[in-house]
Short mmCIF file of C-alpha atoms in Angstrom, two decimals:
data_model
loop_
_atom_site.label_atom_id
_atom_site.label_comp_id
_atom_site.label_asym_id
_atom_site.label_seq_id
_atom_site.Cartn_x
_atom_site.Cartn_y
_atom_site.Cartn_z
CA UNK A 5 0.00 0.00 0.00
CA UNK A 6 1.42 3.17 -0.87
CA UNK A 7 1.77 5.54 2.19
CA UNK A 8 -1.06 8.53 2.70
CA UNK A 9 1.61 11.65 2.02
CA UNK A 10 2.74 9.97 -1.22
CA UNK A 11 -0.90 9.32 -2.06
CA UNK A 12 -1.91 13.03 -1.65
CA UNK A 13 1.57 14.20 -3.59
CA UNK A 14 0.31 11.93 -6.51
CA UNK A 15 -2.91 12.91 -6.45
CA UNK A 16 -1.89 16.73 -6.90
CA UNK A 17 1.05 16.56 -9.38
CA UNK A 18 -1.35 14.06 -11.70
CA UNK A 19 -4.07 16.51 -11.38
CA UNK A 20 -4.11 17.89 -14.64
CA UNK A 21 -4.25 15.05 -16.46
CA UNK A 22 -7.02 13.41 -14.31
CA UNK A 23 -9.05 16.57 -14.67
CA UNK A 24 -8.90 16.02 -18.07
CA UNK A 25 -9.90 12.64 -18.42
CA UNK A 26 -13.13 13.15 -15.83
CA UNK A 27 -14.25 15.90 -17.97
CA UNK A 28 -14.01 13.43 -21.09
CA UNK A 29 -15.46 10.89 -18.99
CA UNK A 30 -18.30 13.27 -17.46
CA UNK A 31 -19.05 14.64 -21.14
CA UNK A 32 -19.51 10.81 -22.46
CA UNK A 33 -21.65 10.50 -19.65
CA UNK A 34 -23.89 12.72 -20.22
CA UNK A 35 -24.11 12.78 -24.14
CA UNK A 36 -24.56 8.80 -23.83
CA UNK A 37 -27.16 9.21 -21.11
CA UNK A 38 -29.24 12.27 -22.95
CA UNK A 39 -29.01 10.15 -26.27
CA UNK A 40 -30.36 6.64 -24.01
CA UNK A 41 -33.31 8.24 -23.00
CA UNK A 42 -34.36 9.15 -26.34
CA UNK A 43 -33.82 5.72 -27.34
CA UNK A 44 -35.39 4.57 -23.94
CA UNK A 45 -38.19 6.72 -23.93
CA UNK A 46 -38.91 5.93 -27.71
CA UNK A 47 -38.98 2.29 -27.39
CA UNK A 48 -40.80 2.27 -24.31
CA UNK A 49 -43.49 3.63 -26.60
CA UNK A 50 -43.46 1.16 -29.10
CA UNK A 51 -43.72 -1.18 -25.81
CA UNK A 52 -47.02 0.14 -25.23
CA UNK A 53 -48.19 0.99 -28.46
CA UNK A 54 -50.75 -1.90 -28.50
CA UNK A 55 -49.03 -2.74 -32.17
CA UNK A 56 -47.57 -6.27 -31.94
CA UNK A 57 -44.64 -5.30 -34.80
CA UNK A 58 -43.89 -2.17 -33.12
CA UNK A 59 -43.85 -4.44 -29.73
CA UNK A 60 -41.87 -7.45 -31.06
CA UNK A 61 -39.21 -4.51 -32.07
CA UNK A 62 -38.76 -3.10 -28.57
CA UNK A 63 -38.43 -6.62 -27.39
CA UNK A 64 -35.90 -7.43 -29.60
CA UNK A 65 -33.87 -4.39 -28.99
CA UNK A 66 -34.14 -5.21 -25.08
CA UNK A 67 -33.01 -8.74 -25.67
CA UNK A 68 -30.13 -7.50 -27.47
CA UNK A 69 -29.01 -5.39 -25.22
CA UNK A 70 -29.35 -7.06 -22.44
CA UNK A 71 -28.27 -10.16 -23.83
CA UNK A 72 -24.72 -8.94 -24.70
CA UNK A 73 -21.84 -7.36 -22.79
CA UNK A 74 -21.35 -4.04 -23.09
CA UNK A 75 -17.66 -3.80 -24.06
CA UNK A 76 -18.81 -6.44 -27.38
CA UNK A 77 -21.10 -3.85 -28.38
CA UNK A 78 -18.62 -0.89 -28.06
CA UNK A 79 -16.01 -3.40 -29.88
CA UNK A 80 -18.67 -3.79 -32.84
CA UNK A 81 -19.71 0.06 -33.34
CA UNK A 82 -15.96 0.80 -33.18
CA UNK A 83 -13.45 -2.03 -34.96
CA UNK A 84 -17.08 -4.08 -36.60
CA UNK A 85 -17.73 -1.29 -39.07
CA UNK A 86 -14.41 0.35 -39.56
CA UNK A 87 -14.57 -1.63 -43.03
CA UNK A 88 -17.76 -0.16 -43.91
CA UNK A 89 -17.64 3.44 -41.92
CA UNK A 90 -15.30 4.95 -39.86
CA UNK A 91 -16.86 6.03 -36.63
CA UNK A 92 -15.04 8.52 -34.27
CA UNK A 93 -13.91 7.56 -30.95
CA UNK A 94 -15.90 9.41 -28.67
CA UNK A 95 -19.17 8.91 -31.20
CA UNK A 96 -18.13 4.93 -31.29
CA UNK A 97 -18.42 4.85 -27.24
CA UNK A 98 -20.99 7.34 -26.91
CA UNK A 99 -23.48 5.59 -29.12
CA UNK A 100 -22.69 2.23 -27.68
CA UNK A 101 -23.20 3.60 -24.32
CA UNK A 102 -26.41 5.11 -25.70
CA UNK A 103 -27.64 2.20 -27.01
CA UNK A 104 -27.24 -0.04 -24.15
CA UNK A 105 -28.61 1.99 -21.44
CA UNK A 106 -31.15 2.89 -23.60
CA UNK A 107 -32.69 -0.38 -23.31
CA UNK A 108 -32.58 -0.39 -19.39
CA UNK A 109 -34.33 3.37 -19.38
CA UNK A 110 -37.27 1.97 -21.89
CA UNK A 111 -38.09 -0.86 -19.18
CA UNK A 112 -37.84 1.92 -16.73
CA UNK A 113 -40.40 3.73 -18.80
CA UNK A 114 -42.17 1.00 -19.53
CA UNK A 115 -42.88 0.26 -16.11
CA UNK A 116 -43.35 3.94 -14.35
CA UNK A 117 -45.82 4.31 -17.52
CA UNK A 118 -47.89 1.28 -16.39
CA UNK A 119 -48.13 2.01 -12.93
CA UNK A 120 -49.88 5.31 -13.26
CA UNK A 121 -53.21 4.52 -12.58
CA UNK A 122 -55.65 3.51 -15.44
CA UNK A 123 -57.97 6.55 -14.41
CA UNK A 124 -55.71 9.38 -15.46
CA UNK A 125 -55.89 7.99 -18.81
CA UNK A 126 -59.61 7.72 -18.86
CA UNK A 127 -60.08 11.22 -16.94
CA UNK A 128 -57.98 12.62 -19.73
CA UNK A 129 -59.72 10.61 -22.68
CA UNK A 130 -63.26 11.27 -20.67
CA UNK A 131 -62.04 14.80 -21.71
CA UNK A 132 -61.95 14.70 -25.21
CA UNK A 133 -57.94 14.36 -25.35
CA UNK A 134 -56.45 12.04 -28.03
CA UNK A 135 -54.36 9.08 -26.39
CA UNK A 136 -50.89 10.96 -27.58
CA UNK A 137 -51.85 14.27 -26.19
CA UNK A 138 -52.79 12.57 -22.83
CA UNK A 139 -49.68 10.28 -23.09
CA UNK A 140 -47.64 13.58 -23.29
CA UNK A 141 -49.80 15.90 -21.06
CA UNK A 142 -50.97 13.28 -18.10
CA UNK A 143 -49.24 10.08 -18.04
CA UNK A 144 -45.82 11.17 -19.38
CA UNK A 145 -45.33 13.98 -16.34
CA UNK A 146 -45.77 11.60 -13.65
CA UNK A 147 -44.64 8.96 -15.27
CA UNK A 148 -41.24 10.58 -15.66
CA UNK A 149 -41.34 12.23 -11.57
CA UNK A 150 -41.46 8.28 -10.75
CA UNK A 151 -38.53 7.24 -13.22
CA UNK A 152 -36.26 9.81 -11.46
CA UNK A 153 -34.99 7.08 -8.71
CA UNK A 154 -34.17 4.24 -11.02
CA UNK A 155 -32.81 6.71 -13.73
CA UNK A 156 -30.68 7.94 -11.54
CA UNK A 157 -29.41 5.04 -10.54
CA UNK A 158 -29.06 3.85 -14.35
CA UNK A 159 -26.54 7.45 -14.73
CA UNK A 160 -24.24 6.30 -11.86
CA UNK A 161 -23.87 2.37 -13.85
CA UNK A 162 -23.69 4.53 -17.30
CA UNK A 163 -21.28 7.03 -15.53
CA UNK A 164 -19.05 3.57 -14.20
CA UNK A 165 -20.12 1.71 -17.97
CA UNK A 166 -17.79 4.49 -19.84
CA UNK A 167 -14.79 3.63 -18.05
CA UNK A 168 -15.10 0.96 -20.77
CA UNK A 169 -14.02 3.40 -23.60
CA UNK A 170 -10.97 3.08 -21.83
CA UNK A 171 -10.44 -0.06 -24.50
CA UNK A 172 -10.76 1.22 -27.87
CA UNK A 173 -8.20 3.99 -26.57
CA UNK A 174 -10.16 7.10 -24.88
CA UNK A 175 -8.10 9.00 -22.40
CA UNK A 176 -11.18 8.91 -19.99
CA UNK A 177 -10.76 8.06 -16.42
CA UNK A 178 -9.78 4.50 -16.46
CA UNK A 179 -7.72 4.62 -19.35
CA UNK A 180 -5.22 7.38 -17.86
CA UNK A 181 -5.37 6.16 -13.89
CA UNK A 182 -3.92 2.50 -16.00
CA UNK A 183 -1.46 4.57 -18.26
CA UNK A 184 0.32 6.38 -15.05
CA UNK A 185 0.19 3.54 -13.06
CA UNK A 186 2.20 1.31 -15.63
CA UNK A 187 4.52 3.99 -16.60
CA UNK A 188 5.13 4.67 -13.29
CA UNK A 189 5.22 1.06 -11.59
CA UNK A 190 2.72 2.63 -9.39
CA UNK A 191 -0.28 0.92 -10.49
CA UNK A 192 -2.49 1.00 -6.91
CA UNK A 193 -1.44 4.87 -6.22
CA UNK A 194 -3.29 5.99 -9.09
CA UNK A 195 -6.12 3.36 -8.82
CA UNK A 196 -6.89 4.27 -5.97
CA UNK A 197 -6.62 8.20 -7.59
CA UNK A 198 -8.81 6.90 -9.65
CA UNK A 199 -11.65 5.67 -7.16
CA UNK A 200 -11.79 8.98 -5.54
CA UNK A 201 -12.77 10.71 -9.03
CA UNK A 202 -15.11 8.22 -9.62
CA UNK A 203 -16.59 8.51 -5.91
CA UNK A 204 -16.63 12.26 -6.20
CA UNK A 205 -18.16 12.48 -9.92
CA UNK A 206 -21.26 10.21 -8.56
CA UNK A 207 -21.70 11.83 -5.44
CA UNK A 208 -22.56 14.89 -6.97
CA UNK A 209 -24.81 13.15 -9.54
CA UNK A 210 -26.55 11.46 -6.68
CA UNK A 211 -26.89 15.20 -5.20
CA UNK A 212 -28.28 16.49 -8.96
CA UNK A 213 -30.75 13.72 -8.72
CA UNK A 214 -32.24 14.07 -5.67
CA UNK A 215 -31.60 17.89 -5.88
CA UNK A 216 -34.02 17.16 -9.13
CA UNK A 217 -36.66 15.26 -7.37
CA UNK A 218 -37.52 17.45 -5.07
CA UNK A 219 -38.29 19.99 -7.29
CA UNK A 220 -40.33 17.68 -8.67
CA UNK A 221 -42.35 16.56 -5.56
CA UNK A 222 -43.96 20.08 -5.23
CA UNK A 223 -47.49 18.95 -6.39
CA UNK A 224 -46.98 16.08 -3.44
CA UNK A 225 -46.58 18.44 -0.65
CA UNK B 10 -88.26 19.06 -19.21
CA UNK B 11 -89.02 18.54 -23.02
CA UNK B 12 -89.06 16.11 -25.58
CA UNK B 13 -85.25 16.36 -26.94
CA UNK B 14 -83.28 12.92 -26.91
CA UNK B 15 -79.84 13.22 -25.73
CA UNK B 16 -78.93 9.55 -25.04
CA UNK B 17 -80.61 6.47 -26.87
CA UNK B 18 -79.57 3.18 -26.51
CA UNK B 19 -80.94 0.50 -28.86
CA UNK B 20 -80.22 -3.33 -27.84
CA UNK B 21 -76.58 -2.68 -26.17
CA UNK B 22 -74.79 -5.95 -25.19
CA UNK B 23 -71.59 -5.89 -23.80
CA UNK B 24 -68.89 -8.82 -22.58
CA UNK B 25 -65.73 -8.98 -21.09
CA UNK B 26 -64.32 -12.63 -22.96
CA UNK B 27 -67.39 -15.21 -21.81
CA UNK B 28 -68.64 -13.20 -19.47
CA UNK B 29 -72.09 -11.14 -20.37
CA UNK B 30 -72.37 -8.25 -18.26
CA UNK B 31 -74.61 -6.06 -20.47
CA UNK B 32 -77.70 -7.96 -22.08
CA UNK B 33 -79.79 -6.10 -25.02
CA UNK B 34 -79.90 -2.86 -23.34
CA UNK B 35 -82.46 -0.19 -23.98
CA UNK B 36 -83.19 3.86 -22.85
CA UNK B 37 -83.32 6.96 -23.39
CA UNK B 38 -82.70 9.87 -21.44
CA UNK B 39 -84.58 13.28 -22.81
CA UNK B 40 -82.46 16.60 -22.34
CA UNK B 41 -82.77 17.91 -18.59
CA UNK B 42 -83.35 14.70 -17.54
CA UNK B 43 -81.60 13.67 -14.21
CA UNK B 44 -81.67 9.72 -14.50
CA UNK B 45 -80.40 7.38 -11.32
CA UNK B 46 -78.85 3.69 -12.25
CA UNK B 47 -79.12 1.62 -9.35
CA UNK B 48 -78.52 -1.90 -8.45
CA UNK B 49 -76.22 -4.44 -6.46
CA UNK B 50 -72.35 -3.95 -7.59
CA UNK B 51 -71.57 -6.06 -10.53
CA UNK B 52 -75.20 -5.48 -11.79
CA UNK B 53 -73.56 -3.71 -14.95
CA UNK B 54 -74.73 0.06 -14.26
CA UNK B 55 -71.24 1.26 -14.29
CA UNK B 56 -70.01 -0.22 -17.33
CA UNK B 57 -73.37 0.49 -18.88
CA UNK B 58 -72.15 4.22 -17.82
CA UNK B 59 -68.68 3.66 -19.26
CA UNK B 60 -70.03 2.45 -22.51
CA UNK B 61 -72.13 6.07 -23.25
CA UNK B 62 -68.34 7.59 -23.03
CA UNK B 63 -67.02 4.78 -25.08
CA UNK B 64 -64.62 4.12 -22.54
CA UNK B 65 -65.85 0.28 -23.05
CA UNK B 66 -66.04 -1.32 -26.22
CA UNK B 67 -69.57 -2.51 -27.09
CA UNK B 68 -70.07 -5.70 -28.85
CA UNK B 69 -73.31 -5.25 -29.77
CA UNK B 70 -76.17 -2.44 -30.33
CA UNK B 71 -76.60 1.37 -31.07
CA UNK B 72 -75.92 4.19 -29.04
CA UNK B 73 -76.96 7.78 -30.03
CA UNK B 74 -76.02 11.28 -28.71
CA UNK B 75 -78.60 14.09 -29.96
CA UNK B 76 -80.25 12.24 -32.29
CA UNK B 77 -76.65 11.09 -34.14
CA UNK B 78 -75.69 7.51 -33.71
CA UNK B 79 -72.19 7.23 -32.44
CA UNK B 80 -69.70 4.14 -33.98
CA UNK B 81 -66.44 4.46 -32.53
CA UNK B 82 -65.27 3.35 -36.32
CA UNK B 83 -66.42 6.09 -38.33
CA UNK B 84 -66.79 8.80 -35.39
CA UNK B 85 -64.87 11.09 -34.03
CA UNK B 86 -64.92 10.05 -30.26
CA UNK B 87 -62.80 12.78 -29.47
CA UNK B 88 -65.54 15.09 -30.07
CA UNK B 89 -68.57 13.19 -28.69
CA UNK B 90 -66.54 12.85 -25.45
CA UNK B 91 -66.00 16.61 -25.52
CA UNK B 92 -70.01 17.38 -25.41
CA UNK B 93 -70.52 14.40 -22.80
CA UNK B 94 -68.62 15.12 -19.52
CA UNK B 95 -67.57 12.28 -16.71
CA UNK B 96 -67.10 12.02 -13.02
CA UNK B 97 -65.38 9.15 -11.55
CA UNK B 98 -65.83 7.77 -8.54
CA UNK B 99 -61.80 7.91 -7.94
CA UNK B 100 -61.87 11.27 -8.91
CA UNK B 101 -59.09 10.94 -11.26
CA UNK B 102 -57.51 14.15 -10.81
CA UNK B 103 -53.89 15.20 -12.47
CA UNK B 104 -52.13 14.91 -9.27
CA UNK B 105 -48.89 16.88 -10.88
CA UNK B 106 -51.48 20.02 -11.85
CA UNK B 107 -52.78 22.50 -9.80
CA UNK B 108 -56.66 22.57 -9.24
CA UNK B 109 -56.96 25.73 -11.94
CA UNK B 110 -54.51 24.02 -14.14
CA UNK B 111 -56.57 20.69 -13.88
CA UNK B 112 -59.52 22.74 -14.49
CA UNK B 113 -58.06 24.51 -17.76
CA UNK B 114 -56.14 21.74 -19.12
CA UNK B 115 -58.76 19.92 -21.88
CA UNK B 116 -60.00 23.80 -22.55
CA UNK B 117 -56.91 24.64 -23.86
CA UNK B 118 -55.38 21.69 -25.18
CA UNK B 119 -58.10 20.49 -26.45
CA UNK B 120 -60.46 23.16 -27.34
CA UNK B 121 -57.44 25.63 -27.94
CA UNK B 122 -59.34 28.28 -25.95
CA UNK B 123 -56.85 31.41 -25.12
CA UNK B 124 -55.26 30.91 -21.57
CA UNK B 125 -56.87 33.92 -19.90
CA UNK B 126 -60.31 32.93 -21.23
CA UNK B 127 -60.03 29.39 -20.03
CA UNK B 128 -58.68 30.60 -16.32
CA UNK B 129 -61.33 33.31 -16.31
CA UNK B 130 -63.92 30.27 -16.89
CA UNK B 131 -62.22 28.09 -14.50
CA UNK B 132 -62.50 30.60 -11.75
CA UNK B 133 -65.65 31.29 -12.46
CA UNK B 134 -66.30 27.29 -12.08
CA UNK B 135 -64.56 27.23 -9.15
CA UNK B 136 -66.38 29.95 -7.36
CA UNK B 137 -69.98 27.72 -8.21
CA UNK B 138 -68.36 24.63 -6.82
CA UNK B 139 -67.38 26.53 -3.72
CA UNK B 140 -63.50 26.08 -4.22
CA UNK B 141 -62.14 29.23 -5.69
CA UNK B 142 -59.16 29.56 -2.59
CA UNK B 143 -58.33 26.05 -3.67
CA UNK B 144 -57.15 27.45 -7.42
CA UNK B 145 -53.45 27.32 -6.72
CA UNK B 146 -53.12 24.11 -4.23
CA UNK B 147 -52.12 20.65 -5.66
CA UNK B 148 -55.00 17.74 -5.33
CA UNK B 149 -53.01 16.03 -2.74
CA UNK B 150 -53.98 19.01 0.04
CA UNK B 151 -58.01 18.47 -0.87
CA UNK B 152 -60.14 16.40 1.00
CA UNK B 153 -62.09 13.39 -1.12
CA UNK B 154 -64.99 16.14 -1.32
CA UNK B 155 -63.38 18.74 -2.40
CA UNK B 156 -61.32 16.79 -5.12
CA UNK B 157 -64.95 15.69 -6.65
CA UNK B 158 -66.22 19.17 -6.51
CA UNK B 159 -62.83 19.85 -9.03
CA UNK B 160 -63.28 16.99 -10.92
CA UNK B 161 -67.17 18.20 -11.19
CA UNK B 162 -65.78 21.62 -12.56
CA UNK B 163 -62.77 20.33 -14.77
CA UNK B 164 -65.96 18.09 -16.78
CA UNK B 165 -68.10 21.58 -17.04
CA UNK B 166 -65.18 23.59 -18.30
CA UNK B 167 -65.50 21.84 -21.79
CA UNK B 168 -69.37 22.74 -21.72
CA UNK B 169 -71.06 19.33 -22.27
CA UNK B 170 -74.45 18.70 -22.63
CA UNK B 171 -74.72 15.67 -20.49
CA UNK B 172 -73.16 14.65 -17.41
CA UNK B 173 -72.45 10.94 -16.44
CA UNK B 174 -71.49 10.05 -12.96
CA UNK B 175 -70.08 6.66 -11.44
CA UNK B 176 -70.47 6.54 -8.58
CA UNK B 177 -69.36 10.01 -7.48
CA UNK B 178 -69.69 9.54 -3.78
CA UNK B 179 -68.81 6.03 -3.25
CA UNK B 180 -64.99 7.18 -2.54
CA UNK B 181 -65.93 9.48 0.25
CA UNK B 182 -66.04 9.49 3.99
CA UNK B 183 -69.80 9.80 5.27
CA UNK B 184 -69.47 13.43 6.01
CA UNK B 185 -68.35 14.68 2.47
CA UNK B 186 -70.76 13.19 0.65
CA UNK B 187 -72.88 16.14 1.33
CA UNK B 188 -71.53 19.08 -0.39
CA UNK B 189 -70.96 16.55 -3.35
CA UNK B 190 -74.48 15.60 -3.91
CA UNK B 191 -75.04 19.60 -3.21
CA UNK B 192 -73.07 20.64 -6.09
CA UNK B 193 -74.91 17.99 -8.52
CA UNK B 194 -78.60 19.04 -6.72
CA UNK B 195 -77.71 22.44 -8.35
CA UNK B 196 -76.16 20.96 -11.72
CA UNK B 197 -79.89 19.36 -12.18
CA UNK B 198 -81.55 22.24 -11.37
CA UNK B 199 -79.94 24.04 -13.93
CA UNK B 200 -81.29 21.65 -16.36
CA UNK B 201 -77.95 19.68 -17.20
CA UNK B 202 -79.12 16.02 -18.42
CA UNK B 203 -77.62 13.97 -15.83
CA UNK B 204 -77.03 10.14 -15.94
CA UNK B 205 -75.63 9.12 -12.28
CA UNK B 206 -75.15 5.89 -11.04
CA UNK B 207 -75.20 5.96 -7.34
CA UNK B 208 -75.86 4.15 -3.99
CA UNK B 209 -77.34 7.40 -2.47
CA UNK B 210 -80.82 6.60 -2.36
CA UNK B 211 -81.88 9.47 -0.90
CA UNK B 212 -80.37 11.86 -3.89
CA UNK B 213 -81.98 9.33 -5.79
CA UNK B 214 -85.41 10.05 -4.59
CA UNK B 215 -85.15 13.58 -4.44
CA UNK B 216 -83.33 14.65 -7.74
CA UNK B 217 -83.98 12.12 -10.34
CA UNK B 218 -86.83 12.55 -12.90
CA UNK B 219 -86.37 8.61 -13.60
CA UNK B 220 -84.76 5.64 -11.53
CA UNK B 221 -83.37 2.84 -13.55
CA UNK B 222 -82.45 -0.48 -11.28
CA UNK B 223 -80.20 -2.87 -13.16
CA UNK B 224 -79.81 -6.46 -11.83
CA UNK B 225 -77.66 -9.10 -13.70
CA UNK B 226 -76.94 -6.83 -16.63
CA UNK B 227 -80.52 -6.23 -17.74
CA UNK B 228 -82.33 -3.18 -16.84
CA UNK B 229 -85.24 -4.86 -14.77
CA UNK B 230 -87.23 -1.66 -13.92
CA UNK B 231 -87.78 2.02 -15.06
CA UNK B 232 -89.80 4.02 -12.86
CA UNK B 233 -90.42 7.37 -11.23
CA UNK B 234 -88.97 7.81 -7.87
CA UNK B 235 -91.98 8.13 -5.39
CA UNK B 236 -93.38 4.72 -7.35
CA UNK B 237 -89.96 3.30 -7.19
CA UNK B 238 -89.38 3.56 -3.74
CA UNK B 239 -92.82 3.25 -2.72
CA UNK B 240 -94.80 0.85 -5.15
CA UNK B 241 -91.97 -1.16 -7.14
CA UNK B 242 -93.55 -2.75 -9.79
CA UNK B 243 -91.20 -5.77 -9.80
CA UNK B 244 -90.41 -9.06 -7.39
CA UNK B 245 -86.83 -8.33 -7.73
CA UNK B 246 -86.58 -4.26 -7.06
CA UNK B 247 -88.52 -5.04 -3.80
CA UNK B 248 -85.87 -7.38 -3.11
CA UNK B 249 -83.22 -4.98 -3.84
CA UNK B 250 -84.52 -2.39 -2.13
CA UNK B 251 -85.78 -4.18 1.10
CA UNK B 252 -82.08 -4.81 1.00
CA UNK B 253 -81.25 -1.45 0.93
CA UNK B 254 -82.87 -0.31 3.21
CA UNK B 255 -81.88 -2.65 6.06
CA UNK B 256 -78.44 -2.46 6.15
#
C-alpha cells in the first residue's frame, strides 16, 4: 500500500491530467445518457403501443441489449464497421453507451408508464384528449417524476459503464489512472486516484438527482 | 323538461371474454333529464355508464347522442366525449397540476381556448363549486370532497351537454358526501341532463326525474322515484330495495 503523504503528492502533481480525463469521462456520460433516453423513452413507446410489430421490435432491442456485454457492443460500433464506416472515438463509445442503457431506461419507462393509474388515462380521454396528447400531457409527467430514482441510478452504472471506452483507446478516467500507473510502476497509487474521481463524480450526480426530485415533488406536498 | 333525446340506446350488449355483463340494453334519457342507475355492484350500471363515453367497447347495439348515432369506427370520439362530460368515482384528478390548471387543461389543449379565457372560466367554475381559494393548491392538500367538486368543474369547463357520474360519492367518507351531492342538486336544477349511477338513495329520490335499477346486466325496472321507492312494480326491485334499506 502506498503511504497517505505519497498518495496526496500523486494525487496533486497528476491533477491535470485526471481533470482532463473526468471531464471526457463526465461529457460521455452525459451525451450517452441524454441520447439513451431518447432511445429509452422511444422504445418504451413502441412497448405500449398496443401494435404487436412495433412491440416485437422493442423486445428485440431489449433482448439484445441485455443479452450482450457491453464492451462487445462498443467493440462492434468501433473495430465491426471500420470496413464499412469509420466512426469517431468518442461517437463509437458514446453511441454504444447510448444504445445499451437505452434499453434499461425503456423498461424503466415501460414500467413507471404502467403504474400510473388507469384513471388518469380515462379522466384525460373522458375529456376529449387524443391518447398521444394525454400520453404527453398526463401520463408522461408523472410517469417521468417516478422514473427519477431508477434513472438515476441507471446514470451512476452509465457514468461507471464508460470507463469501458478506456479499450478502444479514450483517455477517460480509467484509461489514464492504468497509463500512469504502468509507466510509473505505481499501479495502486493511481487506482486508488482513480476511485476517488469516480466517488466524487457520482456523489454529486446522486446530489443532482435528488436535488431534481424534489423539485419535482412540489405537487406532493 | 321537453321532448329532446340526448342519449338512446338501442339493444346494447356488452362482454368482457365469456362473461355477459350487459344484455340487449335499452333507454333513453330526454335533455334535462336527471336519471339514477341503481342496483347491487356487478349489476352492470357502471359499465353500462362507461359504454355512453365509449370508454368500453360494445359488442353489440346502437348508441346515439342528440339524435346522431355514435360508432367508434367512423366517429370522431374525441368530439362526442367533448359534449358528454364524466365524473369518476376515484376522482381521477392530475395529481402533478394544480386545481386551476386541472380545471383549464382539456379547454386549452383540447379546445385551444386562449389561456386567460379558459382561467377566467375556470375561476368562475370554481367559485360555483365553492372552491375558488383552492385554485393554486395541488389535489393532494383536498379532501375526497373537495377533489370531486374539481373533478365536477374540470368536466363543465369543456361545456357538455350531459353529465355521467359513477359513482361520485362512493370514494368518500360519510361526512363529504354532502356538499358533493349539493353541487350535482344544483347541476340538475340548472337543467344539465344527468345520468348518475349511485348508492345514495336518498339523492336518488329527491333529484332524479327517472330511476333505472339494473340487476344481472338487464335493466329490470324504469320508474319514477316516489313509485320506485314506494310501489316497485317488480319481485326483484322489492328485493333490492328491502335490501337497501336494512343495512
Amino acid at each position: 500500500m502506498p503511504s497517505f503523504s505519497h498518495f496526496l503528492h500523486t494525487f496533486i502533481s497528476s491533477k491535470d491530467l485526471f481533470i482532463d480525463a473526468a471531464l471526457l469521462t463526465l461529457k460521455l456520460t452525459v451525451v450517452s445518457i441524454l441520447i439513451g433516453i431518447l432511445f429509452g423513452l422511444f422504445f418504451a413507446l413502441l412497448k405500449i403501443s398496443r401494435i404487436k410489430v412495433l412491440e416485437y421490435i422493442s423486445n428485440a432491442y431489449v433482448f439484445l441489449v441485455r443479452g450482450t456485454p457491453l464492451i462487445v457492443q462498443i467493440f462492434i460500433l468501433y473495430f465491426g464497421f471500420s470496413g464499412i464506416f469509420l466512426i469517431p472515438d468518442f461517437w463509437a463509445a458514446a453511441l454504444a453507451l447510448a444504445f445499451h442503457n437505452g434499453a434499461y431506461i425503456a423498461e424503466i419507462f415501460r414500467g413507471t408508464i404502467q403504474s400510473i393509474d388507469k384513471g388518469q388515462m380515462e379522466a384525460a380521454r373522458s375529456l376529449g384528449m387524443t391518447r398521444i396528447l394525454a400520453m404527453r400531457r398526463i401520463i408522461l409527467p408523472q410517469a417521468f417524476k417516478r422514473a427519477l430514482p431508477p434513472l438515476g441510478n441507471q446514470f451512476i452504472i452509465g457514468l461507471k459503464d464508460s470507463s469501458l471506452a478506456a479499450f478502444i483507446s479514450m483517455n477517460e478516467l480509467f484509461n489514464v489512472s492504468t497509463t500512469l500507473g504502468s509507466n510509473n510502476f505505481d499501479e495502486m497509487t493511481y487506482l486508488l486516484i482513480v476511485a476517488v474521481y469516480y466517488l466524487v463524480l457520482v456523489a454529486v450526480l446522486t446530489m443532482l438527482v435528488s436535488l431534481f426530485e424534489k423539485r419535482l415533488a412540489v405537487s406532493d406536498r | 323538461m321537453n321532448d329532446r333525446e340526448m342519449i338512446k340506446i338501442e339493444n346494447l350488449h356488452k362482454s368482457y371474454g365469456s362473461l355477459h355483463v350487459l344484455k340487449d340494453i335499452n333507454m333513453s334519457v330526454y335533455e334535462s333529464e336527471v336519471v339514477c342507475l341503481v342496483g347491487a355492484s356487478g349489476s352492470g350500471k357502471s359499465t353500462l355508464l362507461r359504454c355512453l363515453n365509449f370508454l368500453e367497447k360494445r359488442q353489440g347495439g346502437r348508441i346515439s347522442i342528440r339524435g346522431e348515432e355514435i360508432s367508434p369506427e367512423t366517429h370522431n370520439i374525441n368530439s362526442v366525449r367533448q359534449t358528454v362530460g364524466m365524473v369518476f368515482q376515484h376522482f381521477n384528478l392530475f395529481p402533478h397540476k394544480t386545481v386551476l390548471e386541472n380545471v383549464i387543461e382539456a379547454p386549452t389543449m383540447v379546445k385551444k381556448i386562449p389561456k386567460d379565457q379558459a382561467i377566467a372560466e375556470a375561476k368562475e367554475l370554481l367559485q360555483k363549486v365553492g372552491l375558488l381559494d383552492k385554485a393554486n393548491v395541488y389535489p393532494s392538500k383536498l379532501s375526497g370532497g373537495q377533489k370531486q367538486r374539481v373533478a365536477i368543474a374540470r368536466s363543465l369547463a369543456m361545456k357538455p351537454d350531459i353529465m355521467l357520474f359513477d359513482e361520485p360519492t362512493s370514494a368518500l367518507d360519510p361526512q363529504l358526501v354532502g356538499e358533493v351531492l349539493a353541487t350535482m342538486k344544483e347541476l340538475a336544477d340548472e337543467g344539465m341532463t344527468m345520468v348518475v349511477v349511485t348508492h345514495e338513495m336518498g339523492f336518488a329520490r329527491e333529484v332524479a326525474d327517472w330511476i333505472v335499477f339494473m340487476d344481472d346486466g338487464r335493466i329490470i325496472e324504469r320508474n319514477r322515484p316516489n313509485d320506485f321507492f314506494d310501489h316497485p312494480k317488480e319481485q326483484r326491485t322489492q328485493e333490492f330495495l328491502q335490501a337497501t334499506m336494512l343495512k
